[in-house]
C-alpha cells in the first residue's frame, strides 16, 4: 500500500510540474533523475511512469527514452465537445442541491483565481467544476468529469497564462455563481455555455490549434 501511495504522490507532483511549466512538453525525463528526485526505487518510478503514460502525460520513444507529452489536440477537441453538451445541463441538475456553503466555496475559488498564484489557478477553477459535478448527484456524470479533469487542467494551465482570458474566465464564473445563488438554472447554464465556447476559442486562437478538426 505504501508503494501505491508513493506512486500516486509522484504522479501528482509530476503532473503539477507539467501544469506550471517546470517540465516542458517533449522534455526528456529519465528514471534515474526521477529516482533521485523522489528518493525511491526504480520499481516505484516505473509504476508512476506507466500510469502517467496511460493517462497521456508522458510518452515513451523507442531507443530514446521517456518524454513529457504535448497537449493532445484531438483530446482537447473531444473534451470541449463533451463539455458543451454536458456541463450546462449539469447546472440544471445541480441547482436544487446547491447550498450556501457551496456558493461560498465557489466564490472563494474565484477570489483565489483572481488574487492567487497563476500556478494554482487551474486547481481553483477545477474545484468549481468539482462543486457542480458533486451536486448533480449522478454517479455517471461524476465518472465522466473525473476522466476529463486532467485534460481540463492542462487546458486551463495554458489559457490562465493569458491575462485577458484569465480575467474573462473569472467574470464568467462570477456570473454563473450569481445565477446559481438566485436559483436561476437557465441563466447559469447559458453562461456556462458561453464560458466553454470562449475557452475553446481562446485556446484555438492563441495556441494555433485547429480543435474543430
mmCIF file with all atom_site columns, C-alpha atoms in Angstrom:
data_model
loop_
_atom_site.group_PDB
_atom_site.id
_atom_site.type_symbol
_atom_site.label_atom_id
_atom_site.label_alt_id
_atom_site.label_comp_id
_atom_site.label_asym_id
_atom_site.label_entity_id
_atom_site.label_seq_id
_atom_site.pdbx_PDB_ins_code
_atom_site.Cartn_x
_atom_site.Cartn_y
_atom_site.Cartn_z
_atom_site.occupancy
_atom_site.B_iso_or_equiv
_atom_site.pdbx_formal_charge
_atom_site.auth_seq_id
_atom_site.auth_comp_id
_atom_site.auth_asym_id
_atom_site.auth_atom_id
_atom_site.pdbx_PDB_model_num
ATOM 1   C CA . UNK A 1 1   ? 0.000   0.000  0.000   1.00 0.00 ? 1   UNK A CA 1
ATOM 2   C CA . UNK A 1 2   ? 2.923   2.305  0.770   1.00 0.00 ? 2   UNK A CA 1
ATOM 3   C CA . UNK A 1 3   ? 4.320   1.885  -2.744  1.00 0.00 ? 3   UNK A CA 1
ATOM 4   C CA . UNK A 1 4   ? 0.920   2.616  -4.270  1.00 0.00 ? 4   UNK A CA 1
ATOM 5   C CA . UNK A 1 5   ? 0.626   5.796  -2.219  1.00 0.00 ? 5   UNK A CA 1
ATOM 6   C CA . UNK A 1 6   ? 4.144   6.836  -3.234  1.00 0.00 ? 6   UNK A CA 1
ATOM 7   C CA . UNK A 1 7   ? 3.345   6.175  -6.885  1.00 0.00 ? 7   UNK A CA 1
ATOM 8   C CA . UNK A 1 8   ? 0.232   8.361  -6.650  1.00 0.00 ? 8   UNK A CA 1
ATOM 9   C CA . UNK A 1 9   ? 2.176   11.158 -4.945  1.00 0.00 ? 9   UNK A CA 1
ATOM 10  C CA . UNK A 1 10  ? 4.875   11.050 -7.627  1.00 0.00 ? 10  UNK A CA 1
ATOM 11  C CA . UNK A 1 11  ? 2.238   11.130 -10.393 1.00 0.00 ? 11  UNK A CA 1
ATOM 12  C CA . UNK A 1 12  ? 0.529   14.089 -8.760  1.00 0.00 ? 12  UNK A CA 1
ATOM 13  C CA . UNK A 1 13  ? 3.802   16.009 -8.411  1.00 0.00 ? 13  UNK A CA 1
ATOM 14  C CA . UNK A 1 14  ? 4.917   15.340 -11.985 1.00 0.00 ? 14  UNK A CA 1
ATOM 15  C CA . UNK A 1 15  ? 1.508   16.449 -13.284 1.00 0.00 ? 15  UNK A CA 1
ATOM 16  C CA . UNK A 1 16  ? 1.862   19.666 -11.296 1.00 0.00 ? 16  UNK A CA 1
ATOM 17  C CA . UNK A 1 17  ? 5.353   20.285 -12.676 1.00 0.00 ? 17  UNK A CA 1
ATOM 18  C CA . UNK A 1 18  ? 3.927   19.894 -16.182 1.00 0.00 ? 18  UNK A CA 1
ATOM 19  C CA . UNK A 1 19  ? 0.962   22.158 -15.465 1.00 0.00 ? 19  UNK A CA 1
ATOM 20  C CA . UNK A 1 20  ? 3.084   25.004 -14.105 1.00 0.00 ? 20  UNK A CA 1
ATOM 21  C CA . UNK A 1 21  ? 5.628   24.698 -16.908 1.00 0.00 ? 21  UNK A CA 1
ATOM 22  C CA . UNK A 1 22  ? 8.528   23.372 -14.852 1.00 0.00 ? 22  UNK A CA 1
ATOM 23  C CA . UNK A 1 23  ? 8.545   20.322 -17.132 1.00 0.00 ? 23  UNK A CA 1
ATOM 24  C CA . UNK A 1 24  ? 8.051   21.483 -20.710 1.00 0.00 ? 24  UNK A CA 1
ATOM 25  C CA . UNK A 1 25  ? 6.361   19.500 -23.462 1.00 0.00 ? 25  UNK A CA 1
ATOM 26  C CA . UNK A 1 26  ? 8.703   16.992 -25.157 1.00 0.00 ? 26  UNK A CA 1
ATOM 27  C CA . UNK A 1 27  ? 11.231  17.304 -22.316 1.00 0.00 ? 27  UNK A CA 1
ATOM 28  C CA . UNK A 1 28  ? 13.099  14.056 -21.728 1.00 0.00 ? 28  UNK A CA 1
ATOM 29  C CA . UNK A 1 29  ? 12.997  12.692 -18.179 1.00 0.00 ? 29  UNK A CA 1
ATOM 30  C CA . UNK A 1 30  ? 14.969  9.667  -17.010 1.00 0.00 ? 30  UNK A CA 1
ATOM 31  C CA . UNK A 1 31  ? 14.158  7.005  -14.435 1.00 0.00 ? 31  UNK A CA 1
ATOM 32  C CA . UNK A 1 32  ? 17.445  7.828  -12.688 1.00 0.00 ? 32  UNK A CA 1
ATOM 33  C CA . UNK A 1 33  ? 16.532  11.524 -12.448 1.00 0.00 ? 33  UNK A CA 1
ATOM 34  C CA . UNK A 1 34  ? 13.113  10.711 -11.008 1.00 0.00 ? 34  UNK A CA 1
ATOM 35  C CA . UNK A 1 35  ? 14.546  8.120  -8.647  1.00 0.00 ? 35  UNK A CA 1
ATOM 36  C CA . UNK A 1 36  ? 16.992  10.670 -7.257  1.00 0.00 ? 36  UNK A CA 1
ATOM 37  C CA . UNK A 1 37  ? 14.347  13.397 -7.158  1.00 0.00 ? 37  UNK A CA 1
ATOM 38  C CA . UNK A 1 38  ? 11.860  11.325 -5.156  1.00 0.00 ? 38  UNK A CA 1
ATOM 39  C CA . UNK A 1 39  ? 14.411  9.101  -3.372  1.00 0.00 ? 39  UNK A CA 1
ATOM 40  C CA . UNK A 1 40  ? 12.589  5.901  -4.208  1.00 0.00 ? 40  UNK A CA 1
ATOM 41  C CA . UNK A 1 41  ? 13.057  2.619  -6.054  1.00 0.00 ? 41  UNK A CA 1
ATOM 42  C CA . UNK A 1 42  ? 13.179  2.124  -9.806  1.00 0.00 ? 42  UNK A CA 1
ATOM 43  C CA . UNK A 1 43  ? 10.120  -0.132 -9.498  1.00 0.00 ? 43  UNK A CA 1
ATOM 44  C CA . UNK A 1 44  ? 8.053   2.697  -7.986  1.00 0.00 ? 44  UNK A CA 1
ATOM 45  C CA . UNK A 1 45  ? 9.306   5.154  -10.611 1.00 0.00 ? 45  UNK A CA 1
ATOM 46  C CA . UNK A 1 46  ? 8.408   2.755  -13.418 1.00 0.00 ? 46  UNK A CA 1
ATOM 47  C CA . UNK A 1 47  ? 4.914   2.320  -11.957 1.00 0.00 ? 47  UNK A CA 1
ATOM 48  C CA . UNK A 1 48  ? 4.479   6.112  -11.910 1.00 0.00 ? 48  UNK A CA 1
ATOM 49  C CA . UNK A 1 49  ? 5.782   6.465  -15.464 1.00 0.00 ? 49  UNK A CA 1
ATOM 50  C CA . UNK A 1 50  ? 3.445   3.736  -16.712 1.00 0.00 ? 50  UNK A CA 1
ATOM 51  C CA . UNK A 1 51  ? 0.473   5.386  -15.027 1.00 0.00 ? 51  UNK A CA 1
ATOM 52  C CA . UNK A 1 52  ? 1.343   8.812  -16.427 1.00 0.00 ? 52  UNK A CA 1
ATOM 53  C CA . UNK A 1 53  ? 1.866   7.254  -19.858 1.00 0.00 ? 53  UNK A CA 1
ATOM 54  C CA . UNK A 1 54  ? -1.554  5.562  -19.684 1.00 0.00 ? 54  UNK A CA 1
ATOM 55  C CA . UNK A 1 55  ? -3.109  8.899  -18.671 1.00 0.00 ? 55  UNK A CA 1
ATOM 56  C CA . UNK A 1 56  ? -1.435  10.731 -21.577 1.00 0.00 ? 56  UNK A CA 1
ATOM 57  C CA . UNK A 1 57  ? 1.014   12.869 -19.586 1.00 0.00 ? 57  UNK A CA 1
ATOM 58  C CA . UNK A 1 58  ? 4.163   11.062 -20.760 1.00 0.00 ? 58  UNK A CA 1
ATOM 59  C CA . UNK A 1 59  ? 5.173   9.119  -23.843 1.00 0.00 ? 59  UNK A CA 1
ATOM 60  C CA . UNK A 1 60  ? 7.970   6.652  -24.495 1.00 0.00 ? 60  UNK A CA 1
ATOM 61  C CA . UNK A 1 61  ? 10.042  6.845  -27.655 1.00 0.00 ? 61  UNK A CA 1
ATOM 62  C CA . UNK A 1 62  ? 11.766  3.592  -28.584 1.00 0.00 ? 62  UNK A CA 1
ATOM 63  C CA . UNK A 1 63  ? 15.540  3.581  -28.012 1.00 0.00 ? 63  UNK A CA 1
ATOM 64  C CA . UNK A 1 64  ? 15.358  7.178  -26.823 1.00 0.00 ? 64  UNK A CA 1
ATOM 65  C CA . UNK A 1 65  ? 13.521  7.490  -23.531 1.00 0.00 ? 65  UNK A CA 1
ATOM 66  C CA . UNK A 1 66  ? 10.527  8.994  -21.757 1.00 0.00 ? 66  UNK A CA 1
ATOM 67  C CA . UNK A 1 67  ? 9.219   12.465 -22.619 1.00 0.00 ? 67  UNK A CA 1
ATOM 68  C CA . UNK A 1 68  ? 6.529   14.892 -21.490 1.00 0.00 ? 68  UNK A CA 1
ATOM 69  C CA . UNK A 1 69  ? 3.567   14.571 -23.830 1.00 0.00 ? 69  UNK A CA 1
ATOM 70  C CA . UNK A 1 70  ? 2.429   17.622 -25.776 1.00 0.00 ? 70  UNK A CA 1
ATOM 71  C CA . UNK A 1 71  ? -1.196  18.578 -25.400 1.00 0.00 ? 71  UNK A CA 1
ATOM 72  C CA . UNK A 1 72  ? -3.316  16.122 -27.383 1.00 0.00 ? 72  UNK A CA 1
ATOM 73  C CA . UNK A 1 73  ? -5.300  18.338 -29.773 1.00 0.00 ? 73  UNK A CA 1
ATOM 74  C CA . UNK A 1 74  ? -7.808  15.596 -30.612 1.00 0.00 ? 74  UNK A CA 1
ATOM 75  C CA . UNK A 1 75  ? -8.414  15.021 -26.908 1.00 0.00 ? 75  UNK A CA 1
ATOM 76  C CA . UNK A 1 76  ? -8.946  18.766 -26.459 1.00 0.00 ? 76  UNK A CA 1
ATOM 77  C CA . UNK A 1 77  ? -11.457 18.838 -29.286 1.00 0.00 ? 77  UNK A CA 1
ATOM 78  C CA . UNK A 1 78  ? -13.305 15.863 -27.807 1.00 0.00 ? 78  UNK A CA 1
ATOM 79  C CA . UNK A 1 79  ? -13.124 17.445 -24.359 1.00 0.00 ? 79  UNK A CA 1
ATOM 80  C CA . UNK A 1 80  ? -14.717 20.716 -25.431 1.00 0.00 ? 80  UNK A CA 1
ATOM 81  C CA . UNK A 1 81  ? -17.441 18.928 -27.391 1.00 0.00 ? 81  UNK A CA 1
ATOM 82  C CA . UNK A 1 82  ? -18.414 16.773 -24.415 1.00 0.00 ? 82  UNK A CA 1
ATOM 83  C CA . UNK A 1 83  ? -18.252 19.682 -22.005 1.00 0.00 ? 83  UNK A CA 1
ATOM 84  C CA . UNK A 1 84  ? -20.502 21.786 -24.214 1.00 0.00 ? 84  UNK A CA 1
ATOM 85  C CA . UNK A 1 85  ? -23.083 19.015 -24.239 1.00 0.00 ? 85  UNK A CA 1
ATOM 86  C CA . UNK A 1 86  ? -22.774 18.109 -20.579 1.00 0.00 ? 86  UNK A CA 1
ATOM 87  C CA . UNK A 1 87  ? -21.791 20.971 -18.289 1.00 0.00 ? 87  UNK A CA 1
ATOM 88  C CA . UNK A 1 88  ? -24.630 23.450 -18.982 1.00 0.00 ? 88  UNK A CA 1
ATOM 89  C CA . UNK A 1 89  ? -27.116 20.667 -18.265 1.00 0.00 ? 89  UNK A CA 1
ATOM 90  C CA . UNK A 1 90  ? -25.182 19.651 -15.170 1.00 0.00 ? 90  UNK A CA 1
ATOM 91  C CA . UNK A 1 91  ? -26.048 23.032 -13.693 1.00 0.00 ? 91  UNK A CA 1
ATOM 92  C CA . UNK A 1 92  ? -29.749 22.295 -14.146 1.00 0.00 ? 92  UNK A CA 1
ATOM 93  C CA . UNK A 1 93  ? -29.305 19.038 -12.233 1.00 0.00 ? 93  UNK A CA 1
ATOM 94  C CA . UNK A 1 94  ? -27.117 20.606 -9.578  1.00 0.00 ? 94  UNK A CA 1
ATOM 95  C CA . UNK A 1 95  ? -29.092 23.720 -8.750  1.00 0.00 ? 95  UNK A CA 1
ATOM 96  C CA . UNK A 1 96  ? -31.684 22.084 -6.433  1.00 0.00 ? 96  UNK A CA 1
ATOM 97  C CA . UNK A 1 97  ? -28.797 20.708 -4.359  1.00 0.00 ? 97  UNK A CA 1
ATOM 98  C CA . UNK A 1 98  ? -26.620 23.822 -4.187  1.00 0.00 ? 98  UNK A CA 1
ATOM 99  C CA . UNK A 1 99  ? -26.202 25.093 -0.613  1.00 0.00 ? 99  UNK A CA 1
ATOM 100 C CA . UNK A 1 100 ? -24.963 28.360 0.816   1.00 0.00 ? 100 UNK A CA 1
ATOM 101 C CA . UNK A 1 101 ? -21.720 26.560 1.676   1.00 0.00 ? 101 UNK A CA 1
ATOM 102 C CA . UNK A 1 102 ? -21.321 25.557 -1.974  1.00 0.00 ? 102 UNK A CA 1
ATOM 103 C CA . UNK A 1 103 ? -21.850 29.144 -3.104  1.00 0.00 ? 103 UNK A CA 1
ATOM 104 C CA . UNK A 1 104 ? -19.231 30.309 -0.610  1.00 0.00 ? 104 UNK A CA 1
ATOM 105 C CA . UNK A 1 105 ? -16.793 27.667 -1.860  1.00 0.00 ? 105 UNK A CA 1
ATOM 106 C CA . UNK A 1 106 ? -17.318 28.791 -5.457  1.00 0.00 ? 106 UNK A CA 1
ATOM 107 C CA . UNK A 1 107 ? -16.830 32.453 -4.530  1.00 0.00 ? 107 UNK A CA 1
ATOM 108 C CA . UNK A 1 108 ? -13.655 31.714 -2.566  1.00 0.00 ? 108 UNK A CA 1
ATOM 109 C CA . UNK A 1 109 ? -12.277 29.814 -5.539  1.00 0.00 ? 109 UNK A CA 1
ATOM 110 C CA . UNK A 1 110 ? -12.941 32.825 -7.766  1.00 0.00 ? 110 UNK A CA 1
ATOM 111 C CA . UNK A 1 111 ? -11.234 35.128 -5.274  1.00 0.00 ? 111 UNK A CA 1
ATOM 112 C CA . UNK A 1 112 ? -8.234  32.783 -5.236  1.00 0.00 ? 112 UNK A CA 1
ATOM 113 C CA . UNK A 1 113 ? -8.228  32.621 -9.044  1.00 0.00 ? 113 UNK A CA 1
ATOM 114 C CA . UNK A 1 114 ? -8.134  36.413 -9.111  1.00 0.00 ? 114 UNK A CA 1
ATOM 115 C CA . UNK A 1 115 ? -5.601  37.056 -6.352  1.00 0.00 ? 115 UNK A CA 1
ATOM 116 C CA . UNK A 1 116 ? -3.618  33.833 -6.023  1.00 0.00 ? 116 UNK A CA 1
ATOM 117 C CA . UNK A 1 117 ? -0.658  32.333 -7.810  1.00 0.00 ? 117 UNK A CA 1
ATOM 118 C CA . UNK A 1 118 ? -1.045  31.595 -11.506 1.00 0.00 ? 118 UNK A CA 1
ATOM 119 C CA . UNK A 1 119 ? 0.442   28.170 -10.764 1.00 0.00 ? 119 UNK A CA 1
ATOM 120 C CA . UNK A 1 120 ? -2.589  27.271 -8.639  1.00 0.00 ? 120 UNK A CA 1
ATOM 121 C CA . UNK A 1 121 ? -5.213  28.932 -10.828 1.00 0.00 ? 121 UNK A CA 1
ATOM 122 C CA . UNK A 1 122 ? -6.155  25.706 -12.597 1.00 0.00 ? 122 UNK A CA 1
ATOM 123 C CA . UNK A 1 123 ? -6.793  23.883 -9.351  1.00 0.00 ? 123 UNK A CA 1
ATOM 124 C CA . UNK A 1 124 ? -9.161  26.558 -8.075  1.00 0.00 ? 124 UNK A CA 1
ATOM 125 C CA . UNK A 1 125 ? -11.117 26.522 -11.329 1.00 0.00 ? 125 UNK A CA 1
ATOM 126 C CA . UNK A 1 126 ? -11.113 22.723 -11.317 1.00 0.00 ? 126 UNK A CA 1
ATOM 127 C CA . UNK A 1 127 ? -12.677 22.834 -7.859  1.00 0.00 ? 127 UNK A CA 1
ATOM 128 C CA . UNK A 1 128 ? -15.516 24.952 -9.253  1.00 0.00 ? 128 UNK A CA 1
ATOM 129 C CA . UNK A 1 129 ? -16.150 22.169 -11.762 1.00 0.00 ? 129 UNK A CA 1
ATOM 130 C CA . UNK A 1 130 ? -15.986 19.706 -8.867  1.00 0.00 ? 130 UNK A CA 1
ATOM 131 C CA . UNK A 1 131 ? -18.691 21.572 -6.946  1.00 0.00 ? 131 UNK A CA 1
ATOM 132 C CA . UNK A 1 132 ? -21.065 21.398 -9.912  1.00 0.00 ? 132 UNK A CA 1
ATOM 133 C CA . UNK A 1 133 ? -20.156 17.759 -10.545 1.00 0.00 ? 133 UNK A CA 1
ATOM 134 C CA . UNK A 1 134 ? -20.751 16.743 -6.931  1.00 0.00 ? 134 UNK A CA 1
ATOM 135 C CA . UNK A 1 135 ? -24.119 18.481 -6.749  1.00 0.00 ? 135 UNK A CA 1
ATOM 136 C CA . UNK A 1 136 ? -25.539 16.704 -9.805  1.00 0.00 ? 136 UNK A CA 1
ATOM 137 C CA . UNK A 1 137 ? -25.898 13.641 -7.568  1.00 0.00 ? 137 UNK A CA 1
ATOM 138 C CA . UNK A 1 138 ? -25.262 11.490 -10.642 1.00 0.00 ? 138 UNK A CA 1
ATOM 139 C CA . UNK A 1 139 ? -22.507 8.858  -10.489 1.00 0.00 ? 139 UNK A CA 1
ATOM 140 C CA . UNK A 1 140 ? -22.259 8.540  -14.276 1.00 0.00 ? 140 UNK A CA 1
ATOM 141 C CA . UNK A 1 141 ? -21.608 12.278 -14.629 1.00 0.00 ? 141 UNK A CA 1
ATOM 142 C CA . UNK A 1 142 ? -19.103 12.192 -11.764 1.00 0.00 ? 142 UNK A CA 1
ATOM 143 C CA . UNK A 1 143 ? -17.142 9.438  -13.523 1.00 0.00 ? 143 UNK A CA 1
ATOM 144 C CA . UNK A 1 144 ? -17.187 11.262 -16.874 1.00 0.00 ? 144 UNK A CA 1
ATOM 145 C CA . UNK A 1 145 ? -15.950 14.546 -15.390 1.00 0.00 ? 145 UNK A CA 1
ATOM 146 C CA . UNK A 1 146 ? -13.304 12.764 -13.323 1.00 0.00 ? 146 UNK A CA 1
ATOM 147 C CA . UNK A 1 147 ? -11.973 11.167 -16.507 1.00 0.00 ? 147 UNK A CA 1
ATOM 148 C CA . UNK A 1 148 ? -11.883 14.594 -18.196 1.00 0.00 ? 148 UNK A CA 1
ATOM 149 C CA . UNK A 1 149 ? -10.323 16.521 -15.321 1.00 0.00 ? 149 UNK A CA 1
ATOM 150 C CA . UNK A 1 150 ? -6.685  16.021 -16.330 1.00 0.00 ? 150 UNK A CA 1
ATOM 151 C CA . UNK A 1 151 ? -7.438  17.471 -19.742 1.00 0.00 ? 151 UNK A CA 1
ATOM 152 C CA . UNK A 1 152 ? -9.402  20.364 -18.236 1.00 0.00 ? 152 UNK A CA 1
ATOM 153 C CA . UNK A 1 153 ? -6.407  21.152 -16.009 1.00 0.00 ? 153 UNK A CA 1
ATOM 154 C CA . UNK A 1 154 ? -3.981  21.130 -18.939 1.00 0.00 ? 154 UNK A CA 1
ATOM 155 C CA . UNK A 1 155 ? -6.240  23.429 -20.972 1.00 0.00 ? 155 UNK A CA 1
ATOM 156 C CA . UNK A 1 156 ? -6.677  25.793 -18.026 1.00 0.00 ? 156 UNK A CA 1
ATOM 157 C CA . UNK A 1 157 ? -2.932  25.836 -17.322 1.00 0.00 ? 157 UNK A CA 1
ATOM 158 C CA . UNK A 1 158 ? -2.416  27.171 -20.850 1.00 0.00 ? 158 UNK A CA 1
ATOM 159 C CA . UNK A 1 159 ? -5.204  29.759 -21.010 1.00 0.00 ? 159 UNK A CA 1
ATOM 160 C CA . UNK A 1 160 ? -4.630  31.060 -17.462 1.00 0.00 ? 160 UNK A CA 1
ATOM 161 C CA . UNK A 1 161 ? -1.293  32.453 -18.646 1.00 0.00 ? 161 UNK A CA 1
ATOM 162 C CA . UNK A 1 162 ? -3.230  34.889 -20.845 1.00 0.00 ? 162 UNK A CA 1
ATOM 163 C CA . UNK A 1 163 ? -4.279  37.832 -18.670 1.00 0.00 ? 163 UNK A CA 1
ATOM 164 C CA . UNK A 1 164 ? -7.319  38.776 -20.771 1.00 0.00 ? 164 UNK A CA 1
ATOM 165 C CA . UNK A 1 165 ? -8.662  35.230 -20.809 1.00 0.00 ? 165 UNK A CA 1
ATOM 166 C CA . UNK A 1 166 ? -7.972  34.809 -17.108 1.00 0.00 ? 166 UNK A CA 1
ATOM 167 C CA . UNK A 1 167 ? -9.974  37.937 -16.288 1.00 0.00 ? 167 UNK A CA 1
ATOM 168 C CA . UNK A 1 168 ? -12.809 36.978 -18.640 1.00 0.00 ? 168 UNK A CA 1
ATOM 169 C CA . UNK A 1 169 ? -12.977 33.451 -17.231 1.00 0.00 ? 169 UNK A CA 1
ATOM 170 C CA . UNK A 1 170 ? -13.277 34.728 -13.668 1.00 0.00 ? 170 UNK A CA 1
ATOM 171 C CA . UNK A 1 171 ? -16.066 37.101 -14.713 1.00 0.00 ? 171 UNK A CA 1
ATOM 172 C CA . UNK A 1 172 ? -17.897 34.250 -16.434 1.00 0.00 ? 172 UNK A CA 1
ATOM 173 C CA . UNK A 1 173 ? -17.669 32.154 -13.302 1.00 0.00 ? 173 UNK A CA 1
ATOM 174 C CA . UNK A 1 174 ? -18.936 35.013 -11.146 1.00 0.00 ? 174 UNK A CA 1
ATOM 175 C CA . UNK A 1 175 ? -21.993 35.304 -13.404 1.00 0.00 ? 175 UNK A CA 1
ATOM 176 C CA . UNK A 1 176 ? -22.597 31.569 -13.190 1.00 0.00 ? 176 UNK A CA 1
ATOM 177 C CA . UNK A 1 177 ? -22.366 31.757 -9.405  1.00 0.00 ? 177 UNK A CA 1
ATOM 178 C CA . UNK A 1 178 ? -24.663 34.797 -9.300  1.00 0.00 ? 178 UNK A CA 1
ATOM 179 C CA . UNK A 1 179 ? -27.429 32.928 -11.094 1.00 0.00 ? 179 UNK A CA 1
ATOM 180 C CA . UNK A 1 180 ? -26.871 29.785 -9.055  1.00 0.00 ? 180 UNK A CA 1
ATOM 181 C CA . UNK A 1 181 ? -27.329 31.911 -5.959  1.00 0.00 ? 181 UNK A CA 1
ATOM 182 C CA . UNK A 1 182 ? -30.588 33.251 -7.421  1.00 0.00 ? 182 UNK A CA 1
ATOM 183 C CA . UNK A 1 183 ? -31.727 29.729 -8.249  1.00 0.00 ? 183 UNK A CA 1
ATOM 184 C CA . UNK A 1 184 ? -31.850 30.525 -11.965 1.00 0.00 ? 184 UNK A CA 1
ATOM 185 C CA . UNK A 1 185 ? -30.511 27.376 -13.591 1.00 0.00 ? 185 UNK A CA 1
ATOM 186 C CA . UNK A 1 186 ? -31.355 28.530 -17.098 1.00 0.00 ? 186 UNK A CA 1
ATOM 187 C CA . UNK A 1 187 ? -29.196 31.670 -16.951 1.00 0.00 ? 187 UNK A CA 1
ATOM 188 C CA . UNK A 1 188 ? -26.414 29.822 -15.128 1.00 0.00 ? 188 UNK A CA 1
ATOM 189 C CA . UNK A 1 189 ? -26.363 27.220 -17.897 1.00 0.00 ? 189 UNK A CA 1
ATOM 190 C CA . UNK A 1 190 ? -26.283 29.953 -20.572 1.00 0.00 ? 190 UNK A CA 1
ATOM 191 C CA . UNK A 1 191 ? -23.191 31.497 -19.027 1.00 0.00 ? 191 UNK A CA 1
ATOM 192 C CA . UNK A 1 192 ? -21.575 28.074 -18.672 1.00 0.00 ? 192 UNK A CA 1
ATOM 193 C CA . UNK A 1 193 ? -22.150 27.511 -22.388 1.00 0.00 ? 193 UNK A CA 1
ATOM 194 C CA . UNK A 1 194 ? -20.505 30.855 -23.138 1.00 0.00 ? 194 UNK A CA 1
ATOM 195 C CA . UNK A 1 195 ? -17.637 30.047 -20.773 1.00 0.00 ? 195 UNK A CA 1
ATOM 196 C CA . UNK A 1 196 ? -16.854 26.806 -22.601 1.00 0.00 ? 196 UNK A CA 1
ATOM 197 C CA . UNK A 1 197 ? -17.146 28.402 -26.061 1.00 0.00 ? 197 UNK A CA 1
ATOM 198 C CA . UNK A 1 198 ? -14.871 31.274 -25.046 1.00 0.00 ? 198 UNK A CA 1
ATOM 199 C CA . UNK A 1 199 ? -12.296 28.880 -23.578 1.00 0.00 ? 199 UNK A CA 1
ATOM 200 C CA . UNK A 1 200 ? -12.339 26.811 -26.758 1.00 0.00 ? 200 UNK A CA 1
ATOM 201 C CA . UNK A 1 201 ? -11.980 29.867 -28.997 1.00 0.00 ? 201 UNK A CA 1
ATOM 202 C CA . UNK A 1 202 ? -9.135  31.288 -26.903 1.00 0.00 ? 202 UNK A CA 1
ATOM 203 C CA . UNK A 1 203 ? -7.222  28.031 -26.904 1.00 0.00 ? 203 UNK A CA 1
ATOM 204 C CA . UNK A 1 204 ? -7.604  27.661 -30.651 1.00 0.00 ? 204 UNK A CA 1
ATOM 205 C CA . UNK A 1 205 ? -6.591  31.257 -31.410 1.00 0.00 ? 205 UNK A CA 1
ATOM 206 C CA . UNK A 1 206 ? -3.645  31.652 -29.072 1.00 0.00 ? 206 UNK A CA 1
ATOM 207 C CA . UNK A 1 207 ? -2.081  28.233 -29.405 1.00 0.00 ? 207 UNK A CA 1
ATOM 208 C CA . UNK A 1 208 ? -2.631  27.889 -33.144 1.00 0.00 ? 208 UNK A CA 1
ATOM 209 C CA . UNK A 1 209 ? -4.548  24.646 -32.815 1.00 0.00 ? 209 UNK A CA 1
ATOM 210 C CA . UNK A 1 210 ? -7.435  23.651 -35.024 1.00 0.00 ? 210 UNK A CA 1
ATOM 211 C CA . UNK A 1 211 ? -9.517  21.971 -32.348 1.00 0.00 ? 211 UNK A CA 1
ATOM 212 C CA . UNK A 1 212 ? -12.529 21.771 -34.645 1.00 0.00 ? 212 UNK A CA 1
ATOM 213 C CA . UNK A 1 213 ? -10.846 19.269 -36.959 1.00 0.00 ? 213 UNK A CA 1
#
